[in-house]
Amino acid sequence: MDDERLPSRDLTEGVKRAPNRAMLHAMDLDDEDLQRPMVGVANTAAEITPCNAHLDEVAAAAKAGIEAADAVHIEFGTITISDGVSMGHEGMKASLISREVIADSVELVAFGERLDAIVGVAGCDKNLPGMLMAGVRTDLPTVLLYGGSRPTGTFQGEEVSGVEVVEGVGAVLGGEMTEAELTELEQSACPGAGSCAEMATANTMATVAETIGMAPIGSASPAAETDERQAVARECGERAVAALRSGLRPSDILSRQSFENAIAVQAAIGGSTNAVLHLLALAEEAGIELTLEAFDEISARTPHICNLKPGGEYTMHDLHRNGGVPAILRYLIDGGYVDGDAPTITGETLAEAVDRADPPTPDPAVVRPPDEPIDDEGAIVVLRGNLAPEGAVLKVTGDHDYRFEGPARVFDGENEAFEAVENRKLDGGEVLVIRNEGPRGGPGMQEMLSVTAAIVGAGYDDVALLTDGRFSGATRGPMIGHVAPEAFAGGPIAALEDGDRITIGVPERTLAVDLTDDEIESRLDEWERPTPEYGRGVLAKYPSMFASAAEGAVTRPCPGWRE
């Protein structure tokens, strides 16, 4: 990149910039430093979650890489919300909103402080898409640096992570586990810093970032607090400077094809449904047309090849020992499921980067070849019908022949549903409906892991669940989320009553209620939108800007703001 085009020159060049330079000199930057590019290190380090507790050390290694590449590092902080800590109570309303706050804050710092490039240091779920969205908005050379997965624990001789604890609550409610055993499990499941080790949202988005070209190949799977993670962090710092010098920006990397690659990998790994939201939002930021149909079409033609928790048996650590994300990509590129010509932040094509990584052939118990898959179709399914005209999302953790029909059991919010599970008040054959938990109505589109895991843990294998909220990447079973339009927007889910017959058909991609259009419309004519619970502050402001879940719950300016 021509130095004259560097945003930092707005601070460092000319007589008029003496006051700006004075401020920078106060931070021990000398005249030589001010001639070098300035790379922002956006760090989500925090003491509120193990996912982010170690990120200062990760950021320090990235800064060393930036320094070694003859650039100046400018570290700054931004927020994180721990999905694990906020799960199951009112605090979860903040989680999806935090994606927007992270993107907003990094964008503002990069714009206001005239940074030349960004390394986004991310741990918990919403950190990763927030950093990617900021990079796209600024179109500065951007590298996503993931903090890695924490160690797994051991309980009664079995490897465990966070998801077993949540399902353990249901097991206690169902009489399958004692409270003492649950206490032992909770104290052993998370023995160190880093993100959840299963293919939940953080690991899914780290895998997506590699695939989409915004993170170095092989960077997703090294564990937190290891020398390998430190090496990845240093490389990310160096890669950011290299991209800056070559002028390689997100707009040069992201394309319709790169998004299709990411969707294919999400389907192949059995990744989190949250990635649907985040990819839709990221595509909108990039000005690339992407709809829910693409997820269903691509997943239908992509084999599910990874046997990873929560639907499978293995963790990110097992994947790392078997070649990491490059091993998956090699299979998918060779099989024609992923386009290897897509560009990456390293300047290589995706295929060239995978060849350089030279991953081993993985153990088929962990990653199967595409011609011997776990399932011929990927794990993501989009359902439509008179109950979800804009679509709903299901991660298939069983088989693609799944059908279910039963009476609706309607709950206005997550808490009501959890109380029914807790008190053993569910009947077999029901379709549990949790509404008023969408992006605007929740607000914030809460994750329902506490309810879904309690259902699984309590042994309710003959019920289905649907919601206008969303699910954790650790959710498994017949759980349908992102029902759109949401109840708060007057979607058909708002018209449901106990006893209405609901039909779910995965082969037909249907989600329908046995009501005519006139009956739905008549009920909605009598429906009254719930009064928003929050009248001021962030929980009032962001929901007013959220779009539908079918559009990634991206935020947009309020109508008429330009007038």
XYZ file of C-alpha atoms in Angstrom:
563
model
C 0.000 0.000 0.000
C 1.267 3.469 -0.860
C 2.147 5.215 2.421
C 0.325 8.342 1.249
C -2.933 6.359 1.306
C -2.496 5.175 4.911
C -5.220 6.577 7.182
C -2.621 7.084 9.926
C -0.996 9.802 7.823
C -3.935 11.966 8.896
C -2.278 11.923 12.328
C 1.421 11.896 11.549
C 2.117 14.118 8.509
C 2.420 17.905 8.320
C 2.739 20.890 10.619
C -0.969 20.891 11.438
C -0.643 17.436 12.986
C 1.809 18.434 15.717
C -0.927 18.175 18.411
C -1.827 14.698 17.198
C 1.809 13.629 17.221
C 2.246 15.021 20.727
C -0.432 12.658 21.983
C 1.260 9.726 20.246
C 4.688 10.693 21.639
C 3.116 10.475 25.101
C 2.692 6.750 24.428
C 6.418 6.293 23.769
C 6.122 6.445 19.985
C 9.115 8.254 18.483
C 9.505 9.913 15.089
C 10.639 6.650 13.519
C 7.567 4.867 14.860
C 5.329 7.532 13.328
C 6.688 6.721 9.894
C 5.492 3.123 10.168
C 1.965 1.801 9.560
C -0.325 1.591 12.591
C -2.125 -1.712 13.131
C -4.986 -1.812 15.589
C -5.191 -4.821 17.892
C -8.842 -5.015 18.988
C -8.806 -7.138 22.125
C -11.883 -8.638 23.799
C -9.924 -9.845 26.841
C -12.053 -10.032 29.981
C -12.244 -11.761 33.335
C -15.922 -12.660 32.928
C -15.460 -15.797 30.838
C -12.789 -18.463 30.312
C -13.185 -17.893 26.573
C -11.488 -14.504 26.899
C -9.482 -14.748 30.117
C -6.196 -15.457 28.331
C -6.538 -13.060 25.414
C -4.048 -10.504 26.736
C -1.328 -13.109 26.207
C -2.688 -13.907 22.739
C -2.770 -10.199 21.861
C 0.802 -9.778 23.110
C 1.996 -12.414 20.655
C 0.100 -10.695 17.842
C 1.754 -7.408 18.765
C 5.165 -9.104 18.607
C 4.322 -10.238 15.075
C 3.295 -6.715 14.083
C 6.519 -5.292 15.525
C 8.620 -7.918 13.749
C 6.943 -6.932 10.480
C 8.047 -3.293 11.015
C 4.709 -1.777 11.938
C 3.356 -0.166 15.096
C 0.720 -1.942 17.189
C -2.088 0.088 18.732
C -4.010 -2.079 21.172
C -7.480 -1.180 22.355
C -10.251 -3.030 24.142
C -13.862 -3.820 23.452
C -16.592 -5.720 25.249
C -17.569 -9.331 25.411
C -20.642 -11.095 26.733
C -20.140 -14.671 27.872
C -22.875 -16.831 26.408
C -22.081 -19.517 28.965
C -22.391 -17.145 31.935
C -25.424 -15.274 30.565
C -27.252 -18.457 29.530
C -30.641 -19.264 31.013
C -31.467 -15.897 32.566
C -32.309 -12.349 31.526
C -28.688 -11.540 30.771
C -28.801 -13.653 27.595
C -30.757 -10.828 25.955
C -27.420 -8.994 25.705
C -25.580 -11.671 23.725
C -26.596 -11.001 20.127
C -26.638 -7.256 20.788
C -22.985 -7.577 21.802
C -22.137 -8.643 18.242
C -23.326 -5.236 17.088
C -21.604 -3.348 19.909
C -18.297 -5.063 19.139
C -18.605 -4.279 15.437
C -19.630 -0.703 16.198
C -16.834 -0.085 18.688
C -14.045 -1.510 16.540
C -15.346 0.404 13.528
C -15.452 3.635 15.554
C -11.927 3.257 16.933
C -10.485 2.347 13.531
C -12.260 5.289 11.914
C -11.655 7.849 14.636
C -8.031 6.950 15.357
C -7.126 6.465 11.676
C -5.804 2.929 11.967
C -4.290 1.259 8.903
C -5.199 -2.387 9.591
C -6.917 -4.516 12.229
C -6.163 -7.719 14.110
C -9.407 -8.756 15.837
C -8.669 -10.880 18.919
C -11.764 -12.933 19.718
C -12.833 -15.608 22.179
C -16.529 -16.038 22.930
C -19.264 -16.586 20.362
C -20.270 -13.087 19.253
C -16.699 -11.769 19.305
C -15.819 -13.451 16.035
C -18.652 -12.207 13.800
C -18.421 -8.782 15.444
C -14.744 -8.493 14.512
C -15.385 -9.715 10.968
C -18.242 -7.252 10.509
C -16.015 -4.378 11.681
C -13.343 -5.379 9.186
C -15.865 -5.418 6.370
C -17.330 -2.051 7.357
C -13.943 -0.325 7.503
C -12.526 -2.329 4.579
C -9.142 -2.120 6.256
C -6.809 -5.119 5.947
C -8.210 -7.358 8.698
C -7.145 -10.646 10.263
C -9.358 -12.600 12.663
C -7.339 -14.042 15.561
C -9.258 -16.652 17.551
C -8.178 -17.429 21.111
C -8.613 -21.206 20.816
C -10.479 -23.888 22.770
C -10.040 -24.657 26.445
C -9.061 -28.110 27.722
C -11.752 -30.690 28.230
C -12.409 -32.196 31.636
C -12.996 -35.714 32.897
C -16.089 -36.954 34.708
C -16.584 -40.586 35.683
C -13.892 -41.576 33.201
C -15.452 -39.709 30.276
C -14.223 -36.592 28.463
C -16.576 -33.667 29.102
C -16.937 -29.991 28.273
C -19.555 -27.336 28.957
C -22.467 -28.949 27.116
C -22.534 -31.970 29.425
C -23.087 -29.663 32.393
C -26.113 -28.006 30.813
C -27.576 -31.382 29.875
C -26.755 -32.540 33.397
C -29.358 -30.119 34.747
C -31.979 -31.958 32.731
C -30.597 -35.277 33.910
C -31.072 -34.186 37.538
C -34.622 -33.057 36.772
C -35.287 -36.416 35.136
C -33.832 -38.401 38.025
C -30.912 -39.724 35.950
C -28.219 -37.884 37.934
C -27.863 -36.774 41.529
C -27.178 -33.196 42.542
C -23.867 -34.327 44.001
C -22.867 -35.812 40.658
C -23.867 -32.596 38.903
C -21.659 -30.634 41.313
C -18.741 -32.951 40.543
C -19.398 -32.512 36.826
C -19.577 -28.721 36.975
C -16.305 -28.555 38.892
C -14.425 -30.688 36.369
C -15.884 -29.735 32.983
C -13.993 -26.492 32.295
C -10.424 -26.853 33.593
C -8.819 -23.843 31.914
C -9.058 -20.803 29.683
C -10.411 -20.875 26.151
C -13.695 -21.342 24.330
C -15.964 -24.400 24.386
C -14.179 -27.359 22.827
C -17.174 -28.752 20.941
C -18.220 -27.454 17.504
C -20.367 -24.785 19.104
C -20.597 -21.222 17.797
C -17.060 -20.031 18.590
C -15.368 -22.990 16.889
C -17.874 -22.886 14.042
C -17.109 -19.222 13.368
C -13.361 -19.788 13.685
C -13.697 -22.544 11.061
C -15.795 -20.228 8.898
C -13.198 -17.451 9.220
C -10.489 -19.756 7.867
C -12.717 -20.920 5.045
C -13.919 -17.473 4.052
C -10.347 -16.230 3.872
C -10.261 -13.831 6.845
C -8.034 -15.945 9.126
C -4.796 -17.796 8.309
C -5.259 -21.420 7.340
C -4.821 -23.739 10.301
C -5.513 -21.006 12.857
C -8.830 -22.259 14.274
C -7.888 -25.522 15.962
C -4.749 -24.958 18.118
C -5.791 -24.951 21.760
C -5.773 -21.927 24.022
C -2.758 -21.341 26.267
C -0.393 -23.405 24.120
C 2.748 -22.570 22.187
C 0.861 -23.365 18.982
C -1.759 -20.720 19.790
C 1.001 -18.202 20.475
C 2.560 -19.013 17.104
C -0.802 -18.499 15.396
C -1.175 -15.143 17.145
C 2.258 -13.970 16.008
C 1.458 -15.097 12.465
C -1.788 -13.119 12.524
C 0.131 -9.971 13.420
C 2.566 -10.570 10.586
C -0.236 -11.383 8.140
C -2.038 -8.144 8.944
C 1.048 -6.123 8.066
C 1.634 -8.159 4.904
C -1.967 -7.576 3.810
C -1.559 -3.883 4.545
C 1.573 -3.627 2.428
C -0.020 -5.531 -0.459
C -3.269 -3.582 -0.182
C -5.353 -6.735 0.405
C -8.700 -5.739 1.891
C -11.850 -7.642 2.897
C -13.527 -6.402 -0.283
C -10.812 -8.217 -2.249
C -11.436 -11.466 -0.384
C -15.174 -11.733 0.231
C -17.387 -12.783 -2.665
C -20.473 -14.840 -3.245
C -18.189 -17.825 -3.769
C -16.394 -17.350 -0.457
C -19.751 -17.272 1.336
C -20.869 -20.422 -0.456
C -17.628 -22.067 0.665
C -18.353 -21.060 4.250
C -21.879 -22.473 4.080
C -20.580 -25.758 2.683
C -18.089 -26.091 5.530
C -20.740 -25.222 8.105
C -22.885 -28.027 6.678
C -19.990 -30.500 6.571
C -18.928 -29.946 10.179
C -22.440 -29.923 11.651
C -21.786 -26.380 12.826
C -23.867 -24.014 14.903
C -27.084 -22.531 13.516
C -25.782 -19.196 14.800
C -23.441 -19.184 11.819
C -26.516 -18.757 9.614
C -27.292 -15.472 11.367
C -23.706 -14.300 11.284
C -23.017 -15.150 7.646
C -26.223 -13.415 6.564
C -25.225 -10.331 8.555
C -21.657 -10.379 7.248
C -22.874 -10.717 3.661
C -25.136 -7.714 4.113
C -22.218 -5.679 5.464
C -20.209 -6.727 2.404
C -23.021 -5.891 -0.017
C -23.245 -9.506 -1.212
C -26.675 -11.016 -1.806
C -27.251 -14.048 0.390
C -30.537 -15.635 1.451
C -31.667 -18.556 3.587
C -32.291 -20.577 0.424
C -28.546 -20.710 -0.196
C -27.984 -22.462 3.137
C -30.573 -25.121 2.377
C -29.439 -25.679 -1.210
C -25.737 -25.895 -0.363
C -26.291 -28.043 2.728
C -28.438 -30.456 0.711
C -25.571 -31.127 -1.703
C -22.748 -31.169 0.873
C -22.020 -34.332 2.872
C -21.806 -34.178 6.654
C -18.336 -35.579 7.304
C -17.269 -34.462 10.801
C -18.138 -36.465 13.902
C -17.944 -33.551 16.325
C -19.844 -32.686 19.482
C -22.564 -31.725 20.279
C -24.160 -34.056 17.717
C -21.129 -36.312 17.462
C -18.357 -37.702 19.638
C -15.219 -35.595 19.259
C -13.941 -32.087 20.050
C -11.859 -29.404 18.369
C -8.781 -30.876 20.039
C -9.389 -34.184 18.250
C -9.852 -32.311 14.982
C -6.555 -30.494 15.564
C -4.721 -33.796 16.033
C -6.177 -34.858 12.692
C -5.088 -31.897 10.602
C -7.537 -29.231 11.737
C -9.691 -27.260 9.329
C -7.198 -27.779 6.432
C -7.944 -31.520 6.533
C -11.656 -30.809 6.121
C -11.025 -28.278 3.367
C -8.781 -30.651 1.430
C -11.561 -33.229 1.318
C -14.149 -30.646 0.299
C -11.971 -28.958 -2.328
C -10.956 -32.283 -3.872
C -14.591 -33.362 -3.894
C -15.770 -30.173 -5.608
C -17.858 -28.986 -2.649
C -15.659 -25.954 -1.984
C -14.062 -23.664 -4.578
C -10.310 -23.685 -3.964
C -9.767 -20.637 -6.154
C -11.266 -18.291 -3.572
C -8.733 -15.732 -2.255
C -7.498 -15.534 1.337
C -5.850 -12.963 3.605
C -2.445 -14.548 2.932
C -2.624 -13.670 -0.763
C -2.904 -17.347 -1.645
C -5.962 -19.078 -2.968
C -7.717 -21.346 -0.495
C -6.363 -24.418 -2.295
C -2.807 -23.050 -2.230
C -3.079 -22.331 1.493
C -4.352 -25.852 2.180
C -1.531 -27.345 0.103
C 1.003 -25.312 2.077
C -0.508 -26.588 5.348
C -0.254 -30.149 3.967
C -2.652 -31.723 6.489
C -2.513 -35.459 7.196
C -5.306 -37.779 6.179
C -7.591 -37.646 9.212
C -8.816 -40.583 11.253
C -12.196 -41.460 9.691
C -13.650 -41.741 13.184
C -13.237 -37.951 13.404
C -13.432 -36.754 9.777
C -14.752 -39.091 7.115
C -14.002 -38.877 3.403
C -16.902 -37.332 1.451
C -17.652 -40.603 -0.312
C -18.186 -42.316 3.082
C -20.026 -39.554 4.977
C -21.967 -39.560 8.206
C -24.859 -38.296 6.093
C -25.179 -37.515 2.399
C -26.597 -34.113 3.316
C -25.187 -31.382 5.513
C -26.595 -30.583 8.916
C -28.360 -27.288 8.136
C -31.985 -27.370 6.975
C -34.285 -24.428 6.235
C -38.007 -25.040 6.780
C -40.879 -22.963 5.427
C -44.651 -23.029 5.592
C -47.589 -21.082 6.920
C -45.936 -21.009 10.349
C -42.616 -19.624 9.037
C -43.188 -17.802 5.708
C -39.697 -16.244 5.876
C -38.093 -19.464 7.051
C -36.844 -21.307 10.117
C -33.553 -23.117 10.756
C -32.873 -26.623 12.058
C -29.539 -28.360 12.645
C -30.136 -32.030 11.903
C -28.366 -34.159 14.500
C -30.365 -37.301 13.686
C -31.463 -38.208 10.182
C -32.938 -36.250 7.291
C -36.108 -38.360 7.260
C -37.320 -36.693 10.446
C -41.030 -35.921 10.601
C -43.094 -34.910 13.581
C -46.723 -33.967 14.115
C -48.317 -32.985 17.368
C -50.290 -30.434 19.344
C -48.726 -27.094 20.163
C -47.771 -26.281 23.742
C -47.292 -22.517 23.668
C -45.020 -20.560 26.019
C -44.606 -16.786 25.962
C -40.910 -16.746 26.740
C -38.098 -19.070 27.736
C -38.721 -18.969 31.473
C -42.238 -20.421 31.159
C -40.899 -23.278 29.048
C -38.052 -24.077 31.437
C -40.454 -24.175 34.383
C -42.562 -26.740 32.522
C -39.480 -28.913 31.940
C -38.297 -28.424 35.514
C -41.654 -29.443 36.951
C -42.055 -32.390 34.573
C -45.198 -30.888 33.040
C -44.545 -31.862 29.434
C -46.513 -34.546 27.639
C -45.057 -36.799 24.981
C -45.872 -35.964 21.393
C -46.076 -32.203 21.928
C -44.485 -29.424 19.892
C -43.173 -26.899 22.388
C -43.440 -23.328 21.098
C -41.395 -20.527 22.679
C -42.276 -17.142 21.233
C -41.594 -13.461 21.865
C -37.871 -14.245 21.931
C -36.937 -12.883 18.478
C -34.427 -10.122 17.714
C -36.935 -7.358 18.462
C -39.355 -9.112 20.769
C -36.922 -10.730 23.203
C -35.253 -8.406 22.790
C -31.975 -9.813 21.566
C -33.015 -13.273 20.360
C -31.972 -15.312 23.381
C -30.268 -18.672 23.017
C -32.369 -21.516 24.389
C -29.631 -23.934 25.455
C -30.898 -24.171 29.018
C -34.291 -25.362 27.784
C -33.057 -27.572 24.947
C -30.363 -29.223 27.046
C -32.810 -29.766 29.911
C -35.212 -31.444 27.478
C -32.443 -33.748 26.223
C -31.042 -34.377 29.695
C -34.486 -35.141 31.131
C -35.056 -37.787 28.467
C -37.868 -36.099 26.543
C -37.117 -37.774 23.223
C -40.688 -37.565 21.947
C -41.149 -33.789 21.797
C -40.026 -31.128 19.326
C -39.366 -27.459 19.977
C -39.662 -24.365 17.830
C -38.967 -20.740 18.641
C -38.465 -17.307 17.137
C -35.359 -17.173 19.330
C -32.170 -19.064 18.605
C -30.058 -21.903 19.916
C -26.567 -22.343 21.227
C -24.113 -24.143 19.004
C -24.174 -26.814 21.716
C -27.846 -27.594 21.081
C -28.819 -30.957 19.631
C -32.077 -32.713 18.859
C -35.244 -31.618 16.993
C -34.970 -27.928 17.863
C -36.150 -25.396 15.272
C -35.118 -21.773 15.676
C -35.128 -18.435 13.855
C -38.865 -18.767 13.052
C -39.618 -15.699 10.936
C -41.425 -13.398 10.990
C -41.090 -13.341 14.771
C -44.076 -13.014 17.083
C -43.302 -9.387 17.960
C -43.533 -8.504 14.256
C -46.926 -10.197 13.964
C -45.660 -13.431 12.455
C -47.952 -16.480 12.405
C -46.210 -17.880 15.487
C -48.008 -15.113 17.422
C -51.367 -16.655 16.434
C -50.671 -20.128 17.837
C -52.775 -21.557 20.623
C -52.376 -24.664 22.743
C -53.601 -27.703 20.842
C -53.049 -26.403 17.313
C -51.656 -29.245 15.189
C -48.138 -28.556 13.961
C -46.376 -30.563 11.254
C -42.608 -30.690 10.825
C -41.270 -32.375 7.698
C -37.517 -32.296 7.087
C -37.667 -34.143 3.721
C -40.318 -31.690 2.482
C -38.702 -28.715 4.286
C -42.049 -27.825 5.839
C -43.136 -26.189 9.074
C -46.914 -25.739 9.133
C -49.872 -25.380 11.447
C -53.251 -26.888 10.634
C -54.947 -23.512 10.229
C -56.162 -21.738 7.124
C -54.732 -18.377 6.123
C -58.046 -16.794 7.089
C -57.931 -18.383 10.540
C -54.379 -17.142 11.120
C -55.299 -13.662 9.913
C -58.407 -13.575 12.102
C -56.386 -14.472 15.190
C -53.746 -11.875 14.373
C -56.471 -9.250 14.017
C -57.258 -9.892 17.693
C -53.593 -10.082 18.728
C -51.913 -7.252 20.578
C -48.174 -6.723 20.349
C -46.545 -7.110 23.778
C -45.348 -3.879 25.354
C -41.539 -3.724 25.090
C -40.024 -4.561 28.435
C -37.220 -2.024 28.180
C -37.960 1.631 27.504
C -34.459 3.050 27.511
C -30.827 2.097 27.145
C -29.179 -0.478 24.939
C -31.977 -3.043 25.285
C -34.403 -0.495 23.834
C -32.103 1.040 21.229
C -30.714 -1.968 19.379
C -33.991 -3.928 19.035
C -35.509 -0.929 17.257
C -32.919 -1.439 14.532
C -32.877 -5.242 14.222
C -34.001 -6.819 10.962
C -35.588 -10.268 10.727
C -33.653 -13.365 11.706
C -34.104 -14.424 8.066
C -31.817 -11.497 7.227
C -29.236 -12.240 9.896
C -30.760 -9.957 12.551
C -28.518 -7.261 11.138
C -29.072 -3.733 12.443
C -30.219 -1.004 10.119
C -30.895 2.724 10.597
C -34.406 3.498 11.782
C -36.844 4.292 8.947
C -36.938 7.951 7.994
C -33.668 8.886 9.697
C -32.415 10.606 6.535
C -35.537 12.720 6.178
